[in-house]
Coordinates of C-alpha atoms in Angstrom, one line a residue:
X1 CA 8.9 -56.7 4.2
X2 CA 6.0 -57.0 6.7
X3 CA 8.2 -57.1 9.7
X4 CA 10.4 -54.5 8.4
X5 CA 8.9 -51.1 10.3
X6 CA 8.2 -53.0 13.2
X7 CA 11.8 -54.7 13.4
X8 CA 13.1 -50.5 13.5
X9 CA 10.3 -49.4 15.6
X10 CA 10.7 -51.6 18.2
X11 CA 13.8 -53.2 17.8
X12 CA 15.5 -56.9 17.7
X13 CA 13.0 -59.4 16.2
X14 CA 13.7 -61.7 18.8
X15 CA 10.0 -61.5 19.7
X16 CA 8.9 -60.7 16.4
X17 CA 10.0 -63.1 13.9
X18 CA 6.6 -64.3 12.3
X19 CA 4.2 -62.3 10.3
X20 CA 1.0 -64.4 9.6
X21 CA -0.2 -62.4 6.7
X22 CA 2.9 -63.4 5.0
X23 CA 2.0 -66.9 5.0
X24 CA -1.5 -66.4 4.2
X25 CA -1.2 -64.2 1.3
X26 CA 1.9 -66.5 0.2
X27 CA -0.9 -69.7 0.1
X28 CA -3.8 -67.8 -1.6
X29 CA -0.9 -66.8 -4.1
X30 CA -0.3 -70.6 -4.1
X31 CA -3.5 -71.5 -5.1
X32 CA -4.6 -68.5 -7.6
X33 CA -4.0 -69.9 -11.1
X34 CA -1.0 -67.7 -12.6
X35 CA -2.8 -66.4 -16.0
X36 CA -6.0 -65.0 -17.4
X37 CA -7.6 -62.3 -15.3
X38 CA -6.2 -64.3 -12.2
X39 CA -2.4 -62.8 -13.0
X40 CA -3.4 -59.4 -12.0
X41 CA -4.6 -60.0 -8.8
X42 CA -0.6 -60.1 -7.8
X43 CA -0.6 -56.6 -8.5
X44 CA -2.8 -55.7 -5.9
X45 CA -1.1 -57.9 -3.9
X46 CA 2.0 -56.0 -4.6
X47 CA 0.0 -52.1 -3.9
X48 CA -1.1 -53.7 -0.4
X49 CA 2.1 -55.1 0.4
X50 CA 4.0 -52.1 -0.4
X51 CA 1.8 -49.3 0.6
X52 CA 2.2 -51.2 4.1
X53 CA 5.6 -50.8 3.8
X54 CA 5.3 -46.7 3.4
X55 CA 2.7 -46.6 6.1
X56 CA 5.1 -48.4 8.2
X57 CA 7.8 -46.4 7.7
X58 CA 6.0 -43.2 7.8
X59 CA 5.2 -44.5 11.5
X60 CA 8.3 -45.2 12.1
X61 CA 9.3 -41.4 11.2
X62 CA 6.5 -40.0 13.0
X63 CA 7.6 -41.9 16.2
X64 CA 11.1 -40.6 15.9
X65 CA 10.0 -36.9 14.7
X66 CA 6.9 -36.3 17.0
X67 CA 7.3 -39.0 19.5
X68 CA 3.8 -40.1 18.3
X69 CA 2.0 -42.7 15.8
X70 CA 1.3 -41.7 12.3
X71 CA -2.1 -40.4 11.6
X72 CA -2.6 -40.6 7.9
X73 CA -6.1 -38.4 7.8
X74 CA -4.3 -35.9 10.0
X75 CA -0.8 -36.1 8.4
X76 CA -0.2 -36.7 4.7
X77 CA -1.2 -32.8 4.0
X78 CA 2.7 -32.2 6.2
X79 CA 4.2 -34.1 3.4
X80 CA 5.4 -31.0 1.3
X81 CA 6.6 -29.4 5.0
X82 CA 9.0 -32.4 4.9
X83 CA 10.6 -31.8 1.7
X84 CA 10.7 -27.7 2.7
X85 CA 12.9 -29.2 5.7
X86 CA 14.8 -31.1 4.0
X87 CA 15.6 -28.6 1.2
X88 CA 16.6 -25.8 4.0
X89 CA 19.1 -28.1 5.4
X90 CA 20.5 -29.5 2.9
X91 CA 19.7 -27.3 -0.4
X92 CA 17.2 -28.2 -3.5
X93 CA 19.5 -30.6 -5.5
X94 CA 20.9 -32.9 -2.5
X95 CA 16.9 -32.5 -1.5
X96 CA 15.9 -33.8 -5.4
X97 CA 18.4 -36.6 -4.5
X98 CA 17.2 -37.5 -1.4
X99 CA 13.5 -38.1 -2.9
X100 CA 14.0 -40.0 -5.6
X101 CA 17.2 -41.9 -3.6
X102 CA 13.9 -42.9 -1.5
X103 CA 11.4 -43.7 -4.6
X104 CA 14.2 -45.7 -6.5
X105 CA 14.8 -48.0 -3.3
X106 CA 10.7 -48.3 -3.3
X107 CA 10.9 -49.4 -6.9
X108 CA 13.1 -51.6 -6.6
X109 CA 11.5 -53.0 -3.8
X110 CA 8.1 -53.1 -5.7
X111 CA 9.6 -54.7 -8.6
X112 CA 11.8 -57.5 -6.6
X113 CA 8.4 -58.2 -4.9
X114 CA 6.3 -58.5 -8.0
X115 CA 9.0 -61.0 -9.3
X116 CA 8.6 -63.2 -6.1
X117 CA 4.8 -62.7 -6.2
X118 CA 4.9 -64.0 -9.8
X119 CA 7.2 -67.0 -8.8
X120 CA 5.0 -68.3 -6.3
X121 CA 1.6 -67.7 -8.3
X122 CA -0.1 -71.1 -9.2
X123 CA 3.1 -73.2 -8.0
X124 CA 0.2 -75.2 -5.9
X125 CA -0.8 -77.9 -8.6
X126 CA -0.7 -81.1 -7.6
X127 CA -3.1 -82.6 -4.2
X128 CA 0.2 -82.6 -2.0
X129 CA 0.9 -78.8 -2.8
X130 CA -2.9 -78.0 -2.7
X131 CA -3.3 -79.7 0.6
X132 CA -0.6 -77.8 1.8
X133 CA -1.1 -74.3 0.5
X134 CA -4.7 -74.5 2.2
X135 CA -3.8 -75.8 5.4
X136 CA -0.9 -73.0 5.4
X137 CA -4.0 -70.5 4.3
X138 CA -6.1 -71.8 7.2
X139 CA -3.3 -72.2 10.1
X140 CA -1.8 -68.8 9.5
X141 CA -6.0 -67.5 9.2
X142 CA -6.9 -69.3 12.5
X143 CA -4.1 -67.3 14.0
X144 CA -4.4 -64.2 13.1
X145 CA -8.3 -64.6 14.6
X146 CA -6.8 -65.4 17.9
X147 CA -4.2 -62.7 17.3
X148 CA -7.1 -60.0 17.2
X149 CA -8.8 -61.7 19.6
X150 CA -5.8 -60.8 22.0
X151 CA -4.7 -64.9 22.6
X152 CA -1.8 -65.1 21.0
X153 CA -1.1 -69.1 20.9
X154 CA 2.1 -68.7 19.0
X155 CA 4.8 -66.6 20.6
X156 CA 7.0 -64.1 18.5
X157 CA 3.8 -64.1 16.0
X158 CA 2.3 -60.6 14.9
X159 CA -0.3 -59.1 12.5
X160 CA 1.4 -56.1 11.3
X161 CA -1.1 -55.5 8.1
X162 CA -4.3 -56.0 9.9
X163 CA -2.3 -54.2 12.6
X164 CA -1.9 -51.3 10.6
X165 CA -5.1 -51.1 8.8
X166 CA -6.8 -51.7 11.9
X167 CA -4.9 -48.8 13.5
X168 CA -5.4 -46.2 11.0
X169 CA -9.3 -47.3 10.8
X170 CA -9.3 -46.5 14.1
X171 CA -8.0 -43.0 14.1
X172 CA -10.1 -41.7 11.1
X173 CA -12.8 -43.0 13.1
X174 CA -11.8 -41.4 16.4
X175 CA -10.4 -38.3 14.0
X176 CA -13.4 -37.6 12.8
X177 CA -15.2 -38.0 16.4
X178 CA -12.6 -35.1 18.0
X179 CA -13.5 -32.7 14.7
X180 CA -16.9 -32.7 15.8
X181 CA -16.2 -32.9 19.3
X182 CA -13.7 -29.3 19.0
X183 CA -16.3 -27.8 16.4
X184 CA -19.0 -28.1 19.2
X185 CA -16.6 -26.9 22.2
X186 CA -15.5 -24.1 20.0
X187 CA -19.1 -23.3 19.9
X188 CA -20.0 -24.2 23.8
X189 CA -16.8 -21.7 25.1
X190 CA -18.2 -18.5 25.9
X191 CA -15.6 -16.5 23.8
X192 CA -15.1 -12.8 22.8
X193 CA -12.9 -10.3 23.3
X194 CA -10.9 -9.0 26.4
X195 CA -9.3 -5.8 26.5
X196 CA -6.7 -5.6 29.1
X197 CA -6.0 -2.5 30.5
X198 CA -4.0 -3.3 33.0
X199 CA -1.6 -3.6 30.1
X200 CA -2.4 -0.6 28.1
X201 CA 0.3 1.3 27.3
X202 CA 3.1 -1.2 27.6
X203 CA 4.3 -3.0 24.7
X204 CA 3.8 -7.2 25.1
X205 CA 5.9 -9.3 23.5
X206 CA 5.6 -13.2 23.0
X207 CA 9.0 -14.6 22.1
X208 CA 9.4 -18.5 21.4
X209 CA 12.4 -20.3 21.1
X210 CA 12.0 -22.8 18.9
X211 CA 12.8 -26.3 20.2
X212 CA 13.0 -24.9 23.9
X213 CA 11.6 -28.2 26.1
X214 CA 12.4 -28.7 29.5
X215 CA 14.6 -31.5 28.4
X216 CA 17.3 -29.0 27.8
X217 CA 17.1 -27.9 31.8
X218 CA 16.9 -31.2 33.2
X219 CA 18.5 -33.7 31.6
X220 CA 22.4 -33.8 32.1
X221 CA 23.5 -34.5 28.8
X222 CA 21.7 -30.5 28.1
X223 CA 21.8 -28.9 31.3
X224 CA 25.4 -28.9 31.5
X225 CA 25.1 -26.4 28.9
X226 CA 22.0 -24.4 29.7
X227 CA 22.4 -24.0 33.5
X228 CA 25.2 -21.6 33.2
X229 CA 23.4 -19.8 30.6
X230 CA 20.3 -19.5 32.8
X231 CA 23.0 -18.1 35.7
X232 CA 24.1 -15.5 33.4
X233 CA 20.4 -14.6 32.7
X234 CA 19.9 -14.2 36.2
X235 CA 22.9 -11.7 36.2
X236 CA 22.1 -10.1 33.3
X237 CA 19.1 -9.2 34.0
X238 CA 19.3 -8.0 38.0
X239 CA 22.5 -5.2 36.7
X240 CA 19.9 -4.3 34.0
X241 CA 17.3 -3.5 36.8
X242 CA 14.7 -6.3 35.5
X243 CA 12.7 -9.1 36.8
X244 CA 12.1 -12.6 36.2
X245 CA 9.8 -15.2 36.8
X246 CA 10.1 -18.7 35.4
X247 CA 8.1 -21.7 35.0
X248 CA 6.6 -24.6 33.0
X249 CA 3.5 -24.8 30.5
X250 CA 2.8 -28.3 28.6
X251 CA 3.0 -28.1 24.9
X252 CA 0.5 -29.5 22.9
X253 CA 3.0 -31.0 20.7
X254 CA 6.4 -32.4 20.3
X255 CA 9.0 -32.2 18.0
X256 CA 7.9 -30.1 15.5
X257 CA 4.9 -28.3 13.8
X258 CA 5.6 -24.9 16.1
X259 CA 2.8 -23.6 14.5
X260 CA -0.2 -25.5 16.5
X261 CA 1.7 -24.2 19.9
X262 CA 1.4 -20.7 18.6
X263 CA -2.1 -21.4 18.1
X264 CA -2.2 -22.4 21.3
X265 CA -1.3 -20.0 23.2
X266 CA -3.2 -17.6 21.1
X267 CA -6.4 -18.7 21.2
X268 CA -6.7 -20.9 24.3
X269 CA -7.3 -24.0 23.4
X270 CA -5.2 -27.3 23.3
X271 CA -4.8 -27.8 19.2
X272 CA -2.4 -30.6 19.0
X273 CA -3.2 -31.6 15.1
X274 CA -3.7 -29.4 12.1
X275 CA -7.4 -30.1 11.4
X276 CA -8.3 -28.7 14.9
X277 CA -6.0 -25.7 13.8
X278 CA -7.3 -25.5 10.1
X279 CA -11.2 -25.9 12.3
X280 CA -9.5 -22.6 14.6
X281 CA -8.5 -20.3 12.2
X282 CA -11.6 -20.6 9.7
X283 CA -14.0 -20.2 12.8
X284 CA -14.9 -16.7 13.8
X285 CA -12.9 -17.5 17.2
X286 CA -10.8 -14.7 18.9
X287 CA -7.2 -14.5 19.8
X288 CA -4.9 -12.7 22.1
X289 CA -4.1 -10.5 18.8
X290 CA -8.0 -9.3 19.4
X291 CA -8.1 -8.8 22.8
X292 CA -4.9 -6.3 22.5
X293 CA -6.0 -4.6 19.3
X294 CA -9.0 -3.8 21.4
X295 CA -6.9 -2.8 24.6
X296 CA -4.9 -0.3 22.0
X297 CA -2.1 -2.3 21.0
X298 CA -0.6 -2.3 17.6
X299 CA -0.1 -6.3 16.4
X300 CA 2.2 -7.7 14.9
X301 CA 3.8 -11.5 13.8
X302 CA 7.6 -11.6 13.2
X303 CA 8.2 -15.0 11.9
X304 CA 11.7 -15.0 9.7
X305 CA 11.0 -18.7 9.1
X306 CA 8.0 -18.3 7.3
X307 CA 9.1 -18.3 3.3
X308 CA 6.5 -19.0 1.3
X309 CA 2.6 -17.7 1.6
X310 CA 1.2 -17.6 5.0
X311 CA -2.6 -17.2 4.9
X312 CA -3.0 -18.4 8.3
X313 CA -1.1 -15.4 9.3
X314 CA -4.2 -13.4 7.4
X315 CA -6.6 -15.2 9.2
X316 CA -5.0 -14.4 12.9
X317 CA -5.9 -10.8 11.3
X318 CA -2.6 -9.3 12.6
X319 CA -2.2 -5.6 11.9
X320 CA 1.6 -6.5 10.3
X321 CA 3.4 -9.4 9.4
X322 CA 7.2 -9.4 8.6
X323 CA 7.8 -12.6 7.4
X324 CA 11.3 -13.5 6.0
X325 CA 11.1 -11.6 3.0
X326 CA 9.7 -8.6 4.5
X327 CA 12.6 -8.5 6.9
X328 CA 15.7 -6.5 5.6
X329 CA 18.9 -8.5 6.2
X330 CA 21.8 -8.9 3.7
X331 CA 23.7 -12.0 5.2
X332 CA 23.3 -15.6 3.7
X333 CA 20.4 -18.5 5.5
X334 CA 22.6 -20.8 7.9
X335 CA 20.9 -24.3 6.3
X336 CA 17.4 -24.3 7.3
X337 CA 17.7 -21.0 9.5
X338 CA 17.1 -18.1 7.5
X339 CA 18.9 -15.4 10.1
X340 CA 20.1 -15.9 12.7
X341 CA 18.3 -14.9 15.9
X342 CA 20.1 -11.7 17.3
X343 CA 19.6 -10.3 13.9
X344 CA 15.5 -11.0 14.3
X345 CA 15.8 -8.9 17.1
X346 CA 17.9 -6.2 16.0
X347 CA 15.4 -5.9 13.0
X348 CA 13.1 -5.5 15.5
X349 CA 14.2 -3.2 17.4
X350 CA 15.7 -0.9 15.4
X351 CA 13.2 -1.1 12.4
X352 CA 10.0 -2.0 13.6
X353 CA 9.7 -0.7 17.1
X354 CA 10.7 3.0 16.2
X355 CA 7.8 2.5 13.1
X356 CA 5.1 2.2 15.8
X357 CA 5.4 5.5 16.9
X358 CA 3.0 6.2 20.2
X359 CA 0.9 3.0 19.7
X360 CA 2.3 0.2 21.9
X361 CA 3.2 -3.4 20.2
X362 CA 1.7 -6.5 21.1
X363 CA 3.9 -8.9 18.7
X364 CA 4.4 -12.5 18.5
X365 CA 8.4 -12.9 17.6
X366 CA 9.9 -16.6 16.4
X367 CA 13.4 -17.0 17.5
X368 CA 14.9 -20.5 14.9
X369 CA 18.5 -20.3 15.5
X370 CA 17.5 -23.2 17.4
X371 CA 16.0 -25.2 15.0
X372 CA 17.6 -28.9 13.4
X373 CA 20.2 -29.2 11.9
X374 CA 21.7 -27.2 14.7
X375 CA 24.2 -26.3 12.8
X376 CA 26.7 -23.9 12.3
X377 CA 27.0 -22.3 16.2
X378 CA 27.5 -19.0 15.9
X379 CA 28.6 -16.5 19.1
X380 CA 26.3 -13.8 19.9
X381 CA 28.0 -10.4 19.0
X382 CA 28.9 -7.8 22.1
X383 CA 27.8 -4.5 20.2
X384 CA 24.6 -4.5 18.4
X385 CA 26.2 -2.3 15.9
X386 CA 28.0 -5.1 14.9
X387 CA 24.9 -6.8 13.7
X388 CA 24.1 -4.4 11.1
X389 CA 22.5 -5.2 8.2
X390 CA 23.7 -8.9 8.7
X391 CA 26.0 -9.0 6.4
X392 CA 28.3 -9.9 9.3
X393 CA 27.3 -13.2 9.2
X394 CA 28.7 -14.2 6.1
X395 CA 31.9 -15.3 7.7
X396 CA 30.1 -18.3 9.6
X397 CA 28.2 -19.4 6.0
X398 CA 30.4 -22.4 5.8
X399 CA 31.4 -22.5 9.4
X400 CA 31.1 -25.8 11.4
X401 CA 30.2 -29.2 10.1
X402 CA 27.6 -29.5 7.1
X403 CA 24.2 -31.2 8.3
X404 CA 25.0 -34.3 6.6
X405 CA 28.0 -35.3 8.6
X406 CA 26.8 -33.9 11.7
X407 CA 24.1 -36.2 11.8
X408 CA 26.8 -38.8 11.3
X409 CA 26.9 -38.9 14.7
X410 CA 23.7 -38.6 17.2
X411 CA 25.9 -37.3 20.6
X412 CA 27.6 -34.4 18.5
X413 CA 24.1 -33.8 17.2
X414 CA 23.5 -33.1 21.0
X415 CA 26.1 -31.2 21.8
X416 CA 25.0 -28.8 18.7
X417 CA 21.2 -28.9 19.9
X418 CA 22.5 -27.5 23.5
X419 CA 24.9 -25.3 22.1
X420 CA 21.8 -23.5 19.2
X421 CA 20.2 -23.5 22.4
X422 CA 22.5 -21.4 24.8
X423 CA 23.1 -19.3 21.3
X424 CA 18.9 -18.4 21.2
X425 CA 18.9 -17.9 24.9
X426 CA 22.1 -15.7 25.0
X427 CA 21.1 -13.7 22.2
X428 CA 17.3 -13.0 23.7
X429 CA 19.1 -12.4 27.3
X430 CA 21.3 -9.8 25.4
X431 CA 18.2 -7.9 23.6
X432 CA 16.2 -7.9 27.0
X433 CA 18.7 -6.8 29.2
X434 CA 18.8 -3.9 27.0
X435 CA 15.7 -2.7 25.4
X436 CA 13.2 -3.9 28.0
X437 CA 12.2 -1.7 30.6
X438 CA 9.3 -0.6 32.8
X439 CA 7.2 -0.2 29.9
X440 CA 7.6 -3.6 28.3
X441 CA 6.1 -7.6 29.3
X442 CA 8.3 -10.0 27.8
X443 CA 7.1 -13.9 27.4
X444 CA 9.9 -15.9 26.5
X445 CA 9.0 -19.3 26.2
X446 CA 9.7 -22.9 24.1
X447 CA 7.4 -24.1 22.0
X448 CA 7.6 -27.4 22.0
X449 CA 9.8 -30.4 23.0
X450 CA 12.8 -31.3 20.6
X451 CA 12.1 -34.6 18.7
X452 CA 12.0 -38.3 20.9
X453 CA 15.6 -38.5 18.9
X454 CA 17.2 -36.1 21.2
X455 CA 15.0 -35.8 24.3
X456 CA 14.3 -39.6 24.8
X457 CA 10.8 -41.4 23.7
X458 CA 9.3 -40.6 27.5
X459 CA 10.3 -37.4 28.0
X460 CA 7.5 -34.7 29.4
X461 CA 5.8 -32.0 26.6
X462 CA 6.8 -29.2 29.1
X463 CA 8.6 -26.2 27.7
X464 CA 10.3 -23.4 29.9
X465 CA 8.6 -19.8 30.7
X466 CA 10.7 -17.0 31.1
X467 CA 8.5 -13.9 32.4
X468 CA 10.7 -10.4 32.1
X469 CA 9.9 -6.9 32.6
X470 CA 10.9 -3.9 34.2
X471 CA 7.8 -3.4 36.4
X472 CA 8.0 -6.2 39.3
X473 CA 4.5 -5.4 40.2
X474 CA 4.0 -7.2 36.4
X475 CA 5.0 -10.4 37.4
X476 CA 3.1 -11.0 40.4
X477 CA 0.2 -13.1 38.5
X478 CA 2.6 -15.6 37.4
X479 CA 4.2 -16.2 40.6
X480 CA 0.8 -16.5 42.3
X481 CA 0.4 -19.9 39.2
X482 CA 3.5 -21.5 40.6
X483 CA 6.3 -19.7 39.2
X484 CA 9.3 -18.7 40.8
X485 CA 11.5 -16.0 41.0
X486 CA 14.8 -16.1 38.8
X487 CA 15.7 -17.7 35.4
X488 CA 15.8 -21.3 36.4
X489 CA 11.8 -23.2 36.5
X490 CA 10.5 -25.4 39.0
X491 CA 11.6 -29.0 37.9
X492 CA 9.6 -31.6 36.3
X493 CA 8.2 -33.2 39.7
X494 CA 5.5 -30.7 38.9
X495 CA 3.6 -33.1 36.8
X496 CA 3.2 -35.8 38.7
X497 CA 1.6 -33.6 41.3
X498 CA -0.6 -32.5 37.9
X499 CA 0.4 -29.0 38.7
X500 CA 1.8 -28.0 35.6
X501 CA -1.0 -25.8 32.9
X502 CA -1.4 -25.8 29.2
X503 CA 0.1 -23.2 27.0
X504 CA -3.7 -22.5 26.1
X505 CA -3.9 -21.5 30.1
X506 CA -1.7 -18.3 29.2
X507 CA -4.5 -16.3 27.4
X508 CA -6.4 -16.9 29.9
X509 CA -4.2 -15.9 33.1
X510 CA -3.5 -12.6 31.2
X511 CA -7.5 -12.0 31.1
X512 CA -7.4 -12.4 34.6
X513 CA -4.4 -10.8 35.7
X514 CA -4.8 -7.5 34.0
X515 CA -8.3 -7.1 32.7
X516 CA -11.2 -4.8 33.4
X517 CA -11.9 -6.7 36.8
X518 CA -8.2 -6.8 37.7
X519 CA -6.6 -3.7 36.3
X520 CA -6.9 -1.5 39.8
X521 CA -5.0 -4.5 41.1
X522 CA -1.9 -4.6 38.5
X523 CA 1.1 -1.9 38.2
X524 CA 0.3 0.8 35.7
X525 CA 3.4 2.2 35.4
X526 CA 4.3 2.9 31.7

């Protein structure tokens, strides 16, 4: 039970066959007499043993989900955002199922552990099995000293409790370090808020793609798909009379929690964990939301993903947000995805832009077509009539695999992660190439990286930038930061040469490019 998480961590146990905790708790339980007060000591031997277990496999699930290790200060509040996933892919009663499937195999495991725990208590009683129930109790003690010493005299030998508890020790420790450490450079920045009026005027819109890492554009198994979708961008968007500018900015996380890349890129500083975002959004600090209310702008978040109350939406002090509810469409959720992308922006551009009237839009848009399961693939429709009120996409409710036997099989799971993906691109390529004009700035960009599961444990945090607008003259600031013209980004050599900047980099290059200082220098042509 010790070795388990670290056996599916890291594989074979042929270097990790021995767990010296194992045999020193198994000689203290020895020795312990087996009644009185001394009987419920294998109780808490049972707690440690198993809340190990949970820890372990929470690592474990981190590692696969975020490409990181579990940080229990930091991540036991995501717990409820698991079951919310799992319910949207695979509906409340499978959901149900799928919990207490999970608590009934810990249960059992608890209670077949208490049984052995209560076999071996107080079996030591004679001097033989005294003598050897110590000397097991100091060997197995000796060694794990030299284990955390680093000299590790007995090969294939590990210390995966005192491991673990060691490790998470650690991190609160260290946790609780950064916290201060962001709380006092949140105080240090210089901060306040930037009009830009090399801007004013034009409506500015920050689209992300959910799952959109540069894994899908470099690595063959993806970019087999993508490339030819990033050609038909390109074309596109030249017989539509725009420009394009691509490129790479790190992501502060992978895998998941889009939210602390939105924050991101909003405020300006790397948040990678939700106490440095829970620290951001109860500070007085300003956002790119403030610095275009103040250049004129009306704001605005469009997040169809977001079902439940969203305070932190409040707190970015938006002038609107249409979350799903608060979007008008008539056709069923696809599994987690509540509508599907092209219908996002249809709703917003035939119902929210019109509403704004003579005030320009600065609005923050979630595209989550993309998002797991991946799963049904749906085509993006020709006319945008078509769309409707969505009711059009009832016929693909039950299209495709369900979730559950896609993920059957990792390489079809893939092929469906490309495929969302061309599907999210397509249908933002459509929308741009023909409502965006002169007047309108268009970030499209990923988020984050998809989980280690699909992109590989080593792959880069990078995401793809997609820069569109009708005025050329607009994109000049990004192509002077490394960009390039066209739909297709500079590859991933760029971070060896440490060239490649930080989603919090973008509020900052817009300051720059088209603020008070710059806005003689930028096109300001509505």
């Amino acid at each position: 039970m010790l070795l388990t998480p670290v056996w599916l961590l890291y594989g074979a146990p042929a270097s990790r066959w021995l767990a010296l905790e194992a045999f020193l708790l198994t000689g203290l339980l020895a020795l312990l007499p087996s009644s009185g007060l001394f009987a419920r000591l294998r109780w808490l031997m049972v707690v440690l043993v198993m809340a190990f277990l949970l820890v372990g496999l929470g690592d474990l699930g981190t590692q696969l989900a975020f490409g990181r290790s579990l940080n229990l200060y930091l991540d036991l509040p995501l717990l409820p955002a698991v079951f919310n996933l799992l319910d949207g892919n695979l509906g409340f009663p499978v959901a149900c199922l799928v919990v207490l499937g999970a608590v009934g195999l810990l249960v059992l495991a608890a209670w077949l552990l208490a049984r052995l725990v209560g076999k071996l208590q107080g079996t030591a009683r004679g001097g033989p099995a005294m003598a050897g129930a110590l000397l097991m109790m100091v060997a197995s003690g000796a060694l794990i000293v030299a284990e955390l010493r680093e000299v590790r005299p007995l090969p294939g030998a590990r210390t995966p409790l005192v491991d673990t508890l060691r490790f998470q020790g650690r991190q609160l420790v260290e946790t609780r370090r950064a916290h201060r450490d962001f709380a006092a450079r949140m105080a240090a920045e210089p901060d306040g808020v930037t009009a830009m009026p090399g801007l004013a005027g034009r409506d500015v819109l920050l689209i992300f793609v959910e799952s959109y890492g540069i894994s899908a554009l470099f690595d063959e198994r993806y970019a087999r798909v993508l490339a030819p979708r990033l050609d038909a961008m390109a074309e596109r968007f030249d017989a539509a009379g725009l420009s394009v500018a691509s490129g790479i900015l790190d992501a502060p996380i992978r895998g998941g929690q889009s939210w602390l890349a939105h924050a991101t890129a909003l405020s300006g500083l790397r948040i990678d964990n939700s106490l440095w975002y829970r620290l951001m959004l109860d500070s007085e600090r300003t956002t790119l939301v403030d610095d275009f209310r103040a250049t004129g702008h009306r704001t605005l978040a469009v997040m169809p993903a977001i079902t439940m109350a969203w305070p932190e939406g409040r707190a970015y002090d938006f002038d609107e947000i249409r979350a799903a509810a608060d979007i008008d469409y008539a056709g069923p959720p696809l599994n987690w995805v509540t509508m599907p992308d092209q219908y996002t922006l249809h709703h917003f551009q035939t119902r929210i832009r019109p509403d704004a009237g003579a005030s320009p839009l600065f609005a923050q848009i979630a595209l989550i077509s993309s998002h797991a399961p991946w799963t049904p693939i749906l085509p993006v429709l020709d006319d945008w009539d078509r769309v409707g009120d969505g009711s059009v996409y009832a016929r693909w409710e039950d299209a495709g695999e369900a979730p559950d036997e896609l993920w059957q099989d990792l390489e079809r799971v893939r092929d469906h992660y490309a495929r969302s993906l061309d599907y999210a691109l397509g249908a933002g390529a459509r929308w741009a190439a023909d409502f965006v004009d002169a007047g309108t700035l268009v970030i499209l960009l990923g988020d984050h990286q998809a989980a280690p599961l699909i992109t590989g444990d080593n792959a880069r945090g990078g995401v793809p930038v997609h820069v569109i607008s009708g005025d050329a003259g607009l994109l000049e600031p990004f192509l002077a930061r490394g960009f390039v013209p066209g739909t297709h980004p500079p590859g991933p050599e760029r971070y060896a040469e440490g060239e490649v900047a930080g989603q919090e980099d973008l509020r900052g290059w817009l300051h720059e490019a088209f603020g008070a200082d710059e806005a003689s220098n930028a096109s300001t042509t509505p």
